[in-house]
Coordinates of C-alpha atoms in Angstrom, one line a residue:
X1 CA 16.0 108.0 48.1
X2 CA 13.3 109.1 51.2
X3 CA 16.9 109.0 53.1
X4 CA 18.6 111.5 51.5
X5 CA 15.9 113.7 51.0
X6 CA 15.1 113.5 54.6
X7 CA 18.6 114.0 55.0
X8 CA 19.1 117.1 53.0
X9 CA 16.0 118.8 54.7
X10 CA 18.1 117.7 58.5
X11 CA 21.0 119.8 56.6
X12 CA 18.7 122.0 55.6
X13 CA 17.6 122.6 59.2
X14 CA 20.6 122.7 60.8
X15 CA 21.7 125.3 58.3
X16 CA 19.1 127.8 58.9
X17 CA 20.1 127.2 62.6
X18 CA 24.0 127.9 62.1
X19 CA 25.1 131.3 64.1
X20 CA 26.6 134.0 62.1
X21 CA 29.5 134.2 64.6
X22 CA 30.1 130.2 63.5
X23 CA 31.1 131.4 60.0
X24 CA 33.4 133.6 61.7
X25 CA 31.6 136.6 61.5
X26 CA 33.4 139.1 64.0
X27 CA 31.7 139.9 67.5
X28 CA 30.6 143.3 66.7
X29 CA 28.4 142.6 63.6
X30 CA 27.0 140.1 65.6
X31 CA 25.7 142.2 68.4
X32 CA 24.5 144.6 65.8
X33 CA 22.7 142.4 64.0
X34 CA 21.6 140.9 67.1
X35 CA 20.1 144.0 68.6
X36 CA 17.5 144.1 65.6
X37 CA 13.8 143.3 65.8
X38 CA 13.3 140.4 65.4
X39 CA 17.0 139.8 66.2
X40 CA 19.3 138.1 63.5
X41 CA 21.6 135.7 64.8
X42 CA 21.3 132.5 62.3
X43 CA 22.0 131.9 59.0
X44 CA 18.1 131.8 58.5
X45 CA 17.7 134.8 60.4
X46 CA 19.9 136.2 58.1
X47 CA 18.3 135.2 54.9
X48 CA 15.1 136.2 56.5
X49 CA 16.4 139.5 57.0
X50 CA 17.5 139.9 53.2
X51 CA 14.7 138.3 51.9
X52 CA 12.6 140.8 53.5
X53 CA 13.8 143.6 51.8
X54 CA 14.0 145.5 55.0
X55 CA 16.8 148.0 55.4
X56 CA 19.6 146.2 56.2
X57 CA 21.8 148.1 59.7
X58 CA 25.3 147.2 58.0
X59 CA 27.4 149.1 56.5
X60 CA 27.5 148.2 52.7
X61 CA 31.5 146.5 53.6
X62 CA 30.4 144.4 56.5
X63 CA 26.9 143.6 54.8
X64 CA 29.2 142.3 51.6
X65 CA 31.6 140.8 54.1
X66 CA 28.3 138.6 55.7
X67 CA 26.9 137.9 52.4
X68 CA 30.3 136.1 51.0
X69 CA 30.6 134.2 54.5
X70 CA 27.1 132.4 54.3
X71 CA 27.1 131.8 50.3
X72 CA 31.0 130.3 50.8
X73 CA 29.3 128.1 53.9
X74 CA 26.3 127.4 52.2
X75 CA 28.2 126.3 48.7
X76 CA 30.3 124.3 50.8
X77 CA 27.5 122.2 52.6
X78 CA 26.9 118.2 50.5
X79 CA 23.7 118.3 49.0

């Protein structure tokens, strides 16, 4: 069992370290996002960002489009 929960935390870490643009999130949402303070670039970076509850600098399509991306990746990863 210490195996697998010390893999699912290596998951866990890579995850949060995942681009945005990996998930196939287009090259101008990117720069957008990554022109923020603090820039968002990961997945975790992300999540930070909505966690937050700061205002987010998408529009409410392109904010939508990001949100499905990284809940379709993360519902994808083993656990």
């Amino acid at each position: 069992m210490p195996e697998q929960a010390g893999e699912s935390a290596l998951d866990d870490q890579r995850w949060e370290n995942m681009t945005l643009a990996s998930l196939g999130i287009n090259a101008g949402i990117c720069s957008i996002l990554a022109g923020q303070i603090p820039p968002v670039i990961t997945v975790g970076d992300w999540e930070n960002l909505v966690e937050s509850g700061s205002e987010n600098p998408l529009p409410e399509a392109h904010r939508v489009g990001v949100e499905h991306a990284v809940d379709a990746w993360r519902k994808g990863l083993p656990r």
